[in-house]
PDB file of C-alpha atoms in Angstrom:
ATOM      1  CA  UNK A   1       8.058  19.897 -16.970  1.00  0.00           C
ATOM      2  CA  UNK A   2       4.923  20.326 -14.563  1.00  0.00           C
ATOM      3  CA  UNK A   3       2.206  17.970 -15.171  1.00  0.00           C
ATOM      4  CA  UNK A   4      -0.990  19.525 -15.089  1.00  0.00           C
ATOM      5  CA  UNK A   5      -4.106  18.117 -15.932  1.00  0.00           C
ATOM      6  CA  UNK A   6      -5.467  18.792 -19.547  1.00  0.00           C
ATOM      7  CA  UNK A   7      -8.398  20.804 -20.073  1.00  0.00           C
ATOM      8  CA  UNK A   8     -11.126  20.430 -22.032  1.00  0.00           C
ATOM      9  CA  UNK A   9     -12.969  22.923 -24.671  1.00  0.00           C
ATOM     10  CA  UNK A  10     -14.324  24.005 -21.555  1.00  0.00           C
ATOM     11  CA  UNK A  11     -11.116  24.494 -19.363  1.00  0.00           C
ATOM     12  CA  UNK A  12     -12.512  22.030 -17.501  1.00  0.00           C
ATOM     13  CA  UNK A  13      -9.462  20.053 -16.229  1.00  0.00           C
ATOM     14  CA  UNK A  14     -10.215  16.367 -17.369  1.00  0.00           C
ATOM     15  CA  UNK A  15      -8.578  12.954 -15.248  1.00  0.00           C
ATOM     16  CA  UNK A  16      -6.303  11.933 -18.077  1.00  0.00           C
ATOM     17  CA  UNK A  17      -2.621  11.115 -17.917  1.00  0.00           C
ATOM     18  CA  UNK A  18      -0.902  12.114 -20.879  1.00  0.00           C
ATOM     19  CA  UNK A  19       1.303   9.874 -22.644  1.00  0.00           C
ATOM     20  CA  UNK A  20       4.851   9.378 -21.306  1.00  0.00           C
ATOM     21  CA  UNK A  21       7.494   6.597 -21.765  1.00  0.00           C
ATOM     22  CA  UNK A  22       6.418   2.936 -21.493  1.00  0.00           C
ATOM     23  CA  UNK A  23       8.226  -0.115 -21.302  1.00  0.00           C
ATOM     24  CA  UNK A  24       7.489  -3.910 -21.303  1.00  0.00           C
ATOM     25  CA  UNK A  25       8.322  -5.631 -18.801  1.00  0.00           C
ATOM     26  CA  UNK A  26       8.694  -9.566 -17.563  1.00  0.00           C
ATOM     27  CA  UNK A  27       9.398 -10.788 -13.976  1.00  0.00           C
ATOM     28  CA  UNK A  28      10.560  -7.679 -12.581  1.00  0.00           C
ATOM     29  CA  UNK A  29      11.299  -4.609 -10.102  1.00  0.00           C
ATOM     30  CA  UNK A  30      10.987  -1.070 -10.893  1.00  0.00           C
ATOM     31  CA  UNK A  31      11.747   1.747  -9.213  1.00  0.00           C
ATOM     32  CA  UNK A  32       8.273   4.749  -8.496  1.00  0.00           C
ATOM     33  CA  UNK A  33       9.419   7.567 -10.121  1.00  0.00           C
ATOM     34  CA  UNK A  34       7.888  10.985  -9.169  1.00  0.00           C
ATOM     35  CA  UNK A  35       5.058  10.347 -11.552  1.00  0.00           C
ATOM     36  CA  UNK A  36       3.022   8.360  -8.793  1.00  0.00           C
ATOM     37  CA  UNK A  37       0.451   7.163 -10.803  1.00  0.00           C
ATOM     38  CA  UNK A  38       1.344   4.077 -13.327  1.00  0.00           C
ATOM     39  CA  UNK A  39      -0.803   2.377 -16.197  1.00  0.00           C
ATOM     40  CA  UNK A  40      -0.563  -1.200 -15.963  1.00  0.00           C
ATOM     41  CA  UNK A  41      -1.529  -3.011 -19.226  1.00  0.00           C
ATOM     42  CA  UNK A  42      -1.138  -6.704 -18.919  1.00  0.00           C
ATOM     43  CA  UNK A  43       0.192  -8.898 -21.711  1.00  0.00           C
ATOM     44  CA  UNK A  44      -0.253 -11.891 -19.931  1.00  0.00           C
ATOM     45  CA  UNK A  45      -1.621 -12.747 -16.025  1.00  0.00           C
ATOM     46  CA  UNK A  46       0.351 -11.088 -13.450  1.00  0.00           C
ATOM     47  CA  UNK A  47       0.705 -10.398 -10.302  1.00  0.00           C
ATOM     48  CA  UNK A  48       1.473  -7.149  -9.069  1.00  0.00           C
ATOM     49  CA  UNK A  49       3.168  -5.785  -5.375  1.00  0.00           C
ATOM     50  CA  UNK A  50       3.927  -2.268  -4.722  1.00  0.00           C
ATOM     51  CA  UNK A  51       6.332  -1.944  -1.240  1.00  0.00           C
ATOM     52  CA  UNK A  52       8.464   0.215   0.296  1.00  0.00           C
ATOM     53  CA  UNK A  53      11.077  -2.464   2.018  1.00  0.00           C
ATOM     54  CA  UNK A  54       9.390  -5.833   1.982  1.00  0.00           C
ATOM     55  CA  UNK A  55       6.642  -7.451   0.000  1.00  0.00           C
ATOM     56  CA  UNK A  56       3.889  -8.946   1.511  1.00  0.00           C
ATOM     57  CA  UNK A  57       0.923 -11.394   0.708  1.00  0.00           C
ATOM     58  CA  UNK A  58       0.031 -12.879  -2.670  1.00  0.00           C
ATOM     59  CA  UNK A  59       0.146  -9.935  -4.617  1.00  0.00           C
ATOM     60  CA  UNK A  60      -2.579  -8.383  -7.313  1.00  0.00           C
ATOM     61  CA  UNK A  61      -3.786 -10.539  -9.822  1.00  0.00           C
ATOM     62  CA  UNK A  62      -4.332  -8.435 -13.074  1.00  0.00           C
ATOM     63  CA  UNK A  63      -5.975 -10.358 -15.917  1.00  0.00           C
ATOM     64  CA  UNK A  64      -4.681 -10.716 -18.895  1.00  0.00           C
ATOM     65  CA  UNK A  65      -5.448  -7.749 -21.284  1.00  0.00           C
ATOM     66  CA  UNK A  66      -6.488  -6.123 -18.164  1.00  0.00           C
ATOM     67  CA  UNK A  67      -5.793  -1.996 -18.135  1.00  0.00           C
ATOM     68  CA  UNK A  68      -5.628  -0.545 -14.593  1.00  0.00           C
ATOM     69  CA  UNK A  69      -4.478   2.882 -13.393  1.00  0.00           C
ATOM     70  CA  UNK A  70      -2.583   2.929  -9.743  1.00  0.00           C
ATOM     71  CA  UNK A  71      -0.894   5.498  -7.227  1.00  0.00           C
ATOM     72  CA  UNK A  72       2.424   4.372  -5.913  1.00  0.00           C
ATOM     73  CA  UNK A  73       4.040   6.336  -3.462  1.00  0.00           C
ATOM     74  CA  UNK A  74       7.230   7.706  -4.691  1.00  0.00           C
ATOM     75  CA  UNK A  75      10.352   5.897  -3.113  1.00  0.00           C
ATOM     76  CA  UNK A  76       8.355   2.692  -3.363  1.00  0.00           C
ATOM     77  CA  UNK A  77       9.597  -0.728  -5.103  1.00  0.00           C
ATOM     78  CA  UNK A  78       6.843  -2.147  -8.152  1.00  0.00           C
ATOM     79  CA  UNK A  79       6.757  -5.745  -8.487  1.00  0.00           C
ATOM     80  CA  UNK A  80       5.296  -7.142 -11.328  1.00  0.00           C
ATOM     81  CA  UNK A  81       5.440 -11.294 -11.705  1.00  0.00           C
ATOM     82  CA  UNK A  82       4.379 -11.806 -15.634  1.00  0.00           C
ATOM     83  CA  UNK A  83       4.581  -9.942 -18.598  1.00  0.00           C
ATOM     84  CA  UNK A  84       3.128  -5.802 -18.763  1.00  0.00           C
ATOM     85  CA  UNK A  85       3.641  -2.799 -20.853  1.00  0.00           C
ATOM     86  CA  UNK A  86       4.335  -0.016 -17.980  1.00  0.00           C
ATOM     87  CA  UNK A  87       3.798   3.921 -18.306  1.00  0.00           C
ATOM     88  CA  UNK A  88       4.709   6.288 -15.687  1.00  0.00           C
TER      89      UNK A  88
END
């Protein structure tokens, strides 16, 4: 299935994701699908890395209960050092 951004009662298109599968995860890699745009929720502090062969520096700190929205090229690795609920 495309994605397409929704529209509103307007047909104004409107920057929302919709929902897709999410997963928790803890001290881990994951793979960018072709989404290329992830919500990050943060259960507890992490640290965050996004790389295509080899991470470098100390990472993004994400608060906990922090919500962020990120691209990541497709093909590249996500790091995330802590515990998160992922979508996309």
């Amino acid at each position: 299935m495309e994605q397409i951004l929704p529209v509103d009662k307007n047909f104004n298109s409107a920057q929302a994701l919709y929902i897709g599968k999410a997963t928790d995860i803890t001290d881990t890699t994951v793979a960018a699908g072709k989404t290329r745009i992830i919500r990050i929720s943060a259960i507890t502090d992490c640290r965050i890395w996004a790389y295509k062969e080899t991470k470098e520096g100390d990472g993004l700190n994400i608060p906990e209960g922090t919500i962020e929205y990120f691209g990541i090229p497709e093909g590249y690795i996500l790091e995330i050092e802590g515990s998160a609920n992922v979508m996309g």
